[in-house]
PDB file of N, CA, C and O in Angstrom:
ATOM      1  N   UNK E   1      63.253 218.198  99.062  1.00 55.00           N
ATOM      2  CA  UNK E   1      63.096 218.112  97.631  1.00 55.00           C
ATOM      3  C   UNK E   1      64.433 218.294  96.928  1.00 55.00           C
ATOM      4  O   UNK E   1      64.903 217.473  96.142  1.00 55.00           O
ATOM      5  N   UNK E   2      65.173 219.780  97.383  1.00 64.00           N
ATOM      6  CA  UNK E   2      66.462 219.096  96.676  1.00 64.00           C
ATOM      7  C   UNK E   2      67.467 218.366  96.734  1.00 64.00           C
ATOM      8  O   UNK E   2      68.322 218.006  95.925  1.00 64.00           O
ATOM      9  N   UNK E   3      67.190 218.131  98.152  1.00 67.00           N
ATOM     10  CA  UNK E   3      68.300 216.769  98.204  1.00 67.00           C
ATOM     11  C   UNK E   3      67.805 215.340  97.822  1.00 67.00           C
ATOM     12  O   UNK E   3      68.177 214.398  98.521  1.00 67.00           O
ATOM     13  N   UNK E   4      66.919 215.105  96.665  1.00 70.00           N
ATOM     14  CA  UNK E   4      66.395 214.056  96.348  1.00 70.00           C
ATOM     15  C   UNK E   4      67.607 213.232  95.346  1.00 70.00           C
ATOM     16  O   UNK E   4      67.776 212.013  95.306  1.00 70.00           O
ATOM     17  N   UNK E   5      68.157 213.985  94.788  1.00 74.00           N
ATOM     18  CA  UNK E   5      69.408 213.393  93.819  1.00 74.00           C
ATOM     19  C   UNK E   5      70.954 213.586  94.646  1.00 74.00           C
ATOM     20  O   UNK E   5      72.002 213.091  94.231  1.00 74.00           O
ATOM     21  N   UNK E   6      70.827 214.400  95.869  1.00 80.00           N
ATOM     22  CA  UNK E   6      72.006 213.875  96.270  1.00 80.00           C
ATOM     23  C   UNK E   6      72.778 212.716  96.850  1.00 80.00           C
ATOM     24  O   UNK E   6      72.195 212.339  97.867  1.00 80.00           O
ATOM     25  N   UNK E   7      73.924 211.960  96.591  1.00 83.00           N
ATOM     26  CA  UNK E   7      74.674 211.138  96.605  1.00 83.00           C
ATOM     27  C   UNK E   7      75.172 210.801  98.115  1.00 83.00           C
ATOM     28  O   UNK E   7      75.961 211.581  98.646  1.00 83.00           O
ATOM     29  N   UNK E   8      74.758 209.744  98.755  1.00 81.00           N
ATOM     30  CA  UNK E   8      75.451 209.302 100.060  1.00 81.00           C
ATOM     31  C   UNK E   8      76.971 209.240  99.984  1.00 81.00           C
ATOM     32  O   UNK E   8      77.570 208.905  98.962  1.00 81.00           O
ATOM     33  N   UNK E   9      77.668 209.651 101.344  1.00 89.00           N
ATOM     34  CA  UNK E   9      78.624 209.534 101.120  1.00 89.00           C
ATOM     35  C   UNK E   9      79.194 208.323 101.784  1.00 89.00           C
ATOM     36  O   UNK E   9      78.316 207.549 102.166  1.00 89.00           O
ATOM     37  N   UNK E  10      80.521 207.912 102.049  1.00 90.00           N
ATOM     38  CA  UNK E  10      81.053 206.250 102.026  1.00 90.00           C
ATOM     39  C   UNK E  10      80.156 206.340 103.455  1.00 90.00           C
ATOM     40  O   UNK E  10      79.271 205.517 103.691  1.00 90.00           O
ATOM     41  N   UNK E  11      80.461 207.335 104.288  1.00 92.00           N
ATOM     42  CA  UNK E  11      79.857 207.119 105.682  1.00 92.00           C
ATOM     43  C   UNK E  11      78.972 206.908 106.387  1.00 92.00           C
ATOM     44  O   UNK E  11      78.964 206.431 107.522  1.00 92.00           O
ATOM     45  N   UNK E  12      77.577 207.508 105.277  1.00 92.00           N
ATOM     46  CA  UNK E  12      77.160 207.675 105.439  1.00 92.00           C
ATOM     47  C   UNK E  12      76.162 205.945 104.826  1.00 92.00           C
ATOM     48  O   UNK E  12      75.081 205.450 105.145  1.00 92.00           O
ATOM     49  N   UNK E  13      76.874 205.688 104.197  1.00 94.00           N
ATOM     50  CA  UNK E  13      76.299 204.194 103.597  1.00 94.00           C
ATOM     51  C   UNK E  13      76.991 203.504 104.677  1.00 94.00           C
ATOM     52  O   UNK E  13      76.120 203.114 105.454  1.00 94.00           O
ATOM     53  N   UNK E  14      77.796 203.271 104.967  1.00 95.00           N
ATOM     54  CA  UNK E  14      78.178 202.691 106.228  1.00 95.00           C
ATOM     55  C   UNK E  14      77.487 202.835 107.786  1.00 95.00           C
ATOM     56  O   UNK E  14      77.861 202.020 108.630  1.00 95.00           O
ATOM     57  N   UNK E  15      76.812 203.527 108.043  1.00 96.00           N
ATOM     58  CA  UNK E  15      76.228 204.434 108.909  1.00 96.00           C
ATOM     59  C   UNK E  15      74.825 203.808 108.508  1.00 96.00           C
ATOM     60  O   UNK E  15      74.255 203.337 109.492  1.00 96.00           O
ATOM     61  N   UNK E  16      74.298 203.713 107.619  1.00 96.00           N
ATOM     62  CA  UNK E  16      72.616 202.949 107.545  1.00 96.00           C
ATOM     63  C   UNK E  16      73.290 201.149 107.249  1.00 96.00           C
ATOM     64  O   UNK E  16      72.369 200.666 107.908  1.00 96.00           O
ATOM     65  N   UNK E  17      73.722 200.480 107.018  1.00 96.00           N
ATOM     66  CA  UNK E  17      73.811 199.482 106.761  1.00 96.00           C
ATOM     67  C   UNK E  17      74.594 198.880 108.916  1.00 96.00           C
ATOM     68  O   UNK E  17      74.470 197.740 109.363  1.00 96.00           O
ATOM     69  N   UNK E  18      74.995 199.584 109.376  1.00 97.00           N
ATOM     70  CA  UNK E  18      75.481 199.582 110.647  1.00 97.00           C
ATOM     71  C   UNK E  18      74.149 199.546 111.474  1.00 97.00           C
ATOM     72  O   UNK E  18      73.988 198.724 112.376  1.00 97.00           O
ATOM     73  N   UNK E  19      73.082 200.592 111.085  1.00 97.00           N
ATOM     74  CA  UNK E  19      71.766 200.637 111.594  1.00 97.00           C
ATOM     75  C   UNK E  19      70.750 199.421 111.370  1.00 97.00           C
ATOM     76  O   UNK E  19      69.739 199.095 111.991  1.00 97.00           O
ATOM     77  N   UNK E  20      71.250 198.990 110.500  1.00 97.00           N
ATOM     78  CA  UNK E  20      70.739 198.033 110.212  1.00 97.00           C
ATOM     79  C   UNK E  20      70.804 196.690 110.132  1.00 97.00           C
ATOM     80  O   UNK E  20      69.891 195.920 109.835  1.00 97.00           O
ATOM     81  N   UNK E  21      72.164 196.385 110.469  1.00 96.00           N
ATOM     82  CA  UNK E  21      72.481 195.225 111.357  1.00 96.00           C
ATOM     83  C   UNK E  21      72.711 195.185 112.605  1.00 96.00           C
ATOM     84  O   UNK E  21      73.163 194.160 113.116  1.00 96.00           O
ATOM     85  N   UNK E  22      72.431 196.340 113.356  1.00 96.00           N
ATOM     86  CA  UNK E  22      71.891 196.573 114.753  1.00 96.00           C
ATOM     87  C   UNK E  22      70.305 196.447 115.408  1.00 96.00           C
ATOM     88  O   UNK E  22      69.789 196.101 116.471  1.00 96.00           O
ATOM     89  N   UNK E  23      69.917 196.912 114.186  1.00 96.00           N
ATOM     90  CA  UNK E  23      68.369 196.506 114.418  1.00 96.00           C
ATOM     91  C   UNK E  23      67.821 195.023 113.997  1.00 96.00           C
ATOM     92  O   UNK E  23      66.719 194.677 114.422  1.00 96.00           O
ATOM     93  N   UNK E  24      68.536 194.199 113.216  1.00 96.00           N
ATOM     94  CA  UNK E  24      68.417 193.061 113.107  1.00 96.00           C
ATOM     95  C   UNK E  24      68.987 191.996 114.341  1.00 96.00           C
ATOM     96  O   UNK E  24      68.359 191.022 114.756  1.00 96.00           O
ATOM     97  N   UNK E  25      70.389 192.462 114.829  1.00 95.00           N
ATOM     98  CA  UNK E  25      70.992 191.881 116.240  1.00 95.00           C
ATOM     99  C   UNK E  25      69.498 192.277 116.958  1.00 95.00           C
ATOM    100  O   UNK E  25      68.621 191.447 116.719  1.00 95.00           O
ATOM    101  N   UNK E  26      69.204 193.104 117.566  1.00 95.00           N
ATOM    102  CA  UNK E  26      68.435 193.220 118.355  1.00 95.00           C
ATOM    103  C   UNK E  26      67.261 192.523 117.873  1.00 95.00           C
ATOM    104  O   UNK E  26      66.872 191.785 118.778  1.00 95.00           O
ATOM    105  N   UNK E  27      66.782 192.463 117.204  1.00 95.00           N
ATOM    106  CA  UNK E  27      65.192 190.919 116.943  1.00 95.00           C
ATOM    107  C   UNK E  27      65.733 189.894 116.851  1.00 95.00           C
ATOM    108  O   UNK E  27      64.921 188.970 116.885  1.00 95.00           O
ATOM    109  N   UNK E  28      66.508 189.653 116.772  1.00 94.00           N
ATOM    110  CA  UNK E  28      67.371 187.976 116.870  1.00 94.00           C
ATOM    111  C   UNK E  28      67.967 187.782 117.959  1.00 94.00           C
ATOM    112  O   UNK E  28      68.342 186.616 118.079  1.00 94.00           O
ATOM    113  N   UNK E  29      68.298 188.687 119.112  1.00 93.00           N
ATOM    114  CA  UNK E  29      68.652 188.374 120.268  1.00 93.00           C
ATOM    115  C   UNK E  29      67.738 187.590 121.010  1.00 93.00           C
ATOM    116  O   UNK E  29      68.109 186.998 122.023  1.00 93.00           O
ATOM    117  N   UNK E  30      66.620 187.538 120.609  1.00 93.00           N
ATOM    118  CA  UNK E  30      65.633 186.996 121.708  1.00 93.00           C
ATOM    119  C   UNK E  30      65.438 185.240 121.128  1.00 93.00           C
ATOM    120  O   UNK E  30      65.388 184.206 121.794  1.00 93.00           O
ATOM    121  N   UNK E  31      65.384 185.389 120.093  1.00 94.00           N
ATOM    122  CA  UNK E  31      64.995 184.154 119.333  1.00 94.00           C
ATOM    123  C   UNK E  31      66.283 183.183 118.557  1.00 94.00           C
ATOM    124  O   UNK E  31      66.178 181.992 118.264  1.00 94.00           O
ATOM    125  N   UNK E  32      67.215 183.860 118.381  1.00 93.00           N
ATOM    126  CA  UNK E  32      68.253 182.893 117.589  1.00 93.00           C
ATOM    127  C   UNK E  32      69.865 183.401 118.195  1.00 93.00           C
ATOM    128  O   UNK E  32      70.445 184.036 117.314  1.00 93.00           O
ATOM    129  N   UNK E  33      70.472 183.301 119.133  1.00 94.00           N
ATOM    130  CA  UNK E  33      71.403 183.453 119.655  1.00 94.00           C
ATOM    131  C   UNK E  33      72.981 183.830 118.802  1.00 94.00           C
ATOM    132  O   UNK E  33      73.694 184.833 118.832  1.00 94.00           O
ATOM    133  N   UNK E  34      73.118 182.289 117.943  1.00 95.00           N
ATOM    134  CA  UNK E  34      73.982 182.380 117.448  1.00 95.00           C
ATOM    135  C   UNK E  34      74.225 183.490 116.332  1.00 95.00           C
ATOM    136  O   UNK E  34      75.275 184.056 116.027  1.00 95.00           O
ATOM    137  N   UNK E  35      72.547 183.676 115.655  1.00 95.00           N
ATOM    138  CA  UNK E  35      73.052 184.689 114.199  1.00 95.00           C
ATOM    139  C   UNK E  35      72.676 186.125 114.706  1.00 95.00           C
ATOM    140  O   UNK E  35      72.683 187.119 113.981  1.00 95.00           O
ATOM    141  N   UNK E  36      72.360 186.118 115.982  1.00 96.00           N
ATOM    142  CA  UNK E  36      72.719 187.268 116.766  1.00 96.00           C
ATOM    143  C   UNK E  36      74.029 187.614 116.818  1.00 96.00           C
ATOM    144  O   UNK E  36      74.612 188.490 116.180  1.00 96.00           O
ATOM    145  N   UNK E  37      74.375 186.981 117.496  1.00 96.00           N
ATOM    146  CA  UNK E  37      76.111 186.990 117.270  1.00 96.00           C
ATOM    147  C   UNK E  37      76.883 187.385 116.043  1.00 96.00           C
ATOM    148  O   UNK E  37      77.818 188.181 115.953  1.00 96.00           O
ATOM    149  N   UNK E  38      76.270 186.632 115.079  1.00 96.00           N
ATOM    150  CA  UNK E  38      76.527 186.932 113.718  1.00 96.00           C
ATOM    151  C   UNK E  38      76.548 188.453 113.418  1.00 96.00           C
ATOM    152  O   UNK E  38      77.498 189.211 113.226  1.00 96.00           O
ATOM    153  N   UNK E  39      75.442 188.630 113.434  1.00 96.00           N
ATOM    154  CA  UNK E  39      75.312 189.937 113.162  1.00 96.00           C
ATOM    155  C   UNK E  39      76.022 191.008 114.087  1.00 96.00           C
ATOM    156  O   UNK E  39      76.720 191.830 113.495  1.00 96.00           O
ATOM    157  N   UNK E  40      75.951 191.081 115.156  1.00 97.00           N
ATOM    158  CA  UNK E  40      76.797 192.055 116.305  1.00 97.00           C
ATOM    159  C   UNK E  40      78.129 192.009 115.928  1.00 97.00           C
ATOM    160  O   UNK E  40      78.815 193.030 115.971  1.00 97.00           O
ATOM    161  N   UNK E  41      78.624 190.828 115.523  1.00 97.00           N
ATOM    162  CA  UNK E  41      80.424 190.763 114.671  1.00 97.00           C
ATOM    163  C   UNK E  41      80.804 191.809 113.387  1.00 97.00           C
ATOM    164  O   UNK E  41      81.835 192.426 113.121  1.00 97.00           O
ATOM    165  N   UNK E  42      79.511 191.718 112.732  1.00 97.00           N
ATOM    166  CA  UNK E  42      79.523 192.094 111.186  1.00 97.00           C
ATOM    167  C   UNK E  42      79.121 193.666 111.611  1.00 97.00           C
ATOM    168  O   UNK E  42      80.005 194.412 111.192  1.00 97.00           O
ATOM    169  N   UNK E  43      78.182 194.322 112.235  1.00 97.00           N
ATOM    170  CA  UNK E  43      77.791 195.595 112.643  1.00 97.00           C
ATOM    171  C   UNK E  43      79.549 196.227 113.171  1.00 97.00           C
ATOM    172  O   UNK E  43      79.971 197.276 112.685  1.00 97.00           O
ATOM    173  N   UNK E  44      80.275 195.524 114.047  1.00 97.00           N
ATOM    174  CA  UNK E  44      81.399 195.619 114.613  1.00 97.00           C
ATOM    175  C   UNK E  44      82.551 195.859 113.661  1.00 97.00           C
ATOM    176  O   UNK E  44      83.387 196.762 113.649  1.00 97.00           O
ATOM    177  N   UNK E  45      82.434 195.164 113.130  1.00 97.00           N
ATOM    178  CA  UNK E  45      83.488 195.886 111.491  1.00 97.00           C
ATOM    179  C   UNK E  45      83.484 196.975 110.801  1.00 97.00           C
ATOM    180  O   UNK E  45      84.375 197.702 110.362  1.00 97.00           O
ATOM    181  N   UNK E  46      81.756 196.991 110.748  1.00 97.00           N
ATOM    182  CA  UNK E  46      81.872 198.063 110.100  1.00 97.00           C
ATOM    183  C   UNK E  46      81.938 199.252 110.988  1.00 97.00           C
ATOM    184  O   UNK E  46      82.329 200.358 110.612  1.00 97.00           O
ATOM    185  N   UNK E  47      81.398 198.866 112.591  1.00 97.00           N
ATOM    186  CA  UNK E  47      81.990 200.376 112.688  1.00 97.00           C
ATOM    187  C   UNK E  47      83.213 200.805 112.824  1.00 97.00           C
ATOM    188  O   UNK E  47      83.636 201.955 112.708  1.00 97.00           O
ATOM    189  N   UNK E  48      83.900 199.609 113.135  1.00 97.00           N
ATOM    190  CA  UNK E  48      85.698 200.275 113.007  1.00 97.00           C
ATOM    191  C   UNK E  48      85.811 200.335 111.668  1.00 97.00           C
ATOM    192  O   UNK E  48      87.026 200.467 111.518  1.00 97.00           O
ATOM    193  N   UNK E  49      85.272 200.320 110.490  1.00 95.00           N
ATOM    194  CA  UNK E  49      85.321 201.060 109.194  1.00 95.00           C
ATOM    195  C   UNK E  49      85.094 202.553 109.424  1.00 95.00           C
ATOM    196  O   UNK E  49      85.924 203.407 109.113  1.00 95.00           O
ATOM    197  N   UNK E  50      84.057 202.776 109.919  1.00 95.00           N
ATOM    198  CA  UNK E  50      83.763 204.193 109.830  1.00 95.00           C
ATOM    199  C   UNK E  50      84.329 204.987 110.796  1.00 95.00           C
ATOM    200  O   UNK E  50      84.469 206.198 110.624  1.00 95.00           O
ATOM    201  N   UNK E  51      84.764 204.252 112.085  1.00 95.00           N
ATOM    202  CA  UNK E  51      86.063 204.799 112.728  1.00 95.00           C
ATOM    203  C   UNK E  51      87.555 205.560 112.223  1.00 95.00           C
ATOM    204  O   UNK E  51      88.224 206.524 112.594  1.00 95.00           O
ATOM    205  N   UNK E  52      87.642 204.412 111.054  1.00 94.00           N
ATOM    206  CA  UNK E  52      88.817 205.001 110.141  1.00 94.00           C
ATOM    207  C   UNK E  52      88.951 205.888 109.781  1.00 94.00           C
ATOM    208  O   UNK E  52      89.870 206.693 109.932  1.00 94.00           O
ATOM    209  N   UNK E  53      87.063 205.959 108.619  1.00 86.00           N
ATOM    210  CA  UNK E  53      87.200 207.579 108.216  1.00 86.00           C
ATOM    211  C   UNK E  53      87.189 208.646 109.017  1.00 86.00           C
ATOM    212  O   UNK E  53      87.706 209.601 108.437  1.00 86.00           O
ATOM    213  N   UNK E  54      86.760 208.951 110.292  1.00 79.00           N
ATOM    214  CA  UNK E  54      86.787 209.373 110.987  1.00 79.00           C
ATOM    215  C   UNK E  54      88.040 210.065 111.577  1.00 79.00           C
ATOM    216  O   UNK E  54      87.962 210.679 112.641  1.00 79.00           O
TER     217      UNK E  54
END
């Protein structure tokens, strides 16, 4: 409850949007190859983004 108004931080938005083009690679691995790919590239950026902050 009180963390209902608290504010994500950069990493942490980076960190669900990473989750979430991981979980999209993975249902498209089976069925569409290439925007599998797509996506595993784009997940890949960002985690050497959050590597940085790190």
């Amino acid at each position: 409850m009180f963390g209902l108004f608290k504010k994500l931080s950069e990493v942490e938005k980076l960190q669900k949007k990473y989750e979430k083009l991981m979980a999209d690679w993975h249902k498209l691995s089976t069925t569409n190859r290439a925007e599998s790919d797509k996506k595993y590239a784009e997940a890949q950026l960002i985690a050497n983004k959050i590597d940085k902050f790190k």
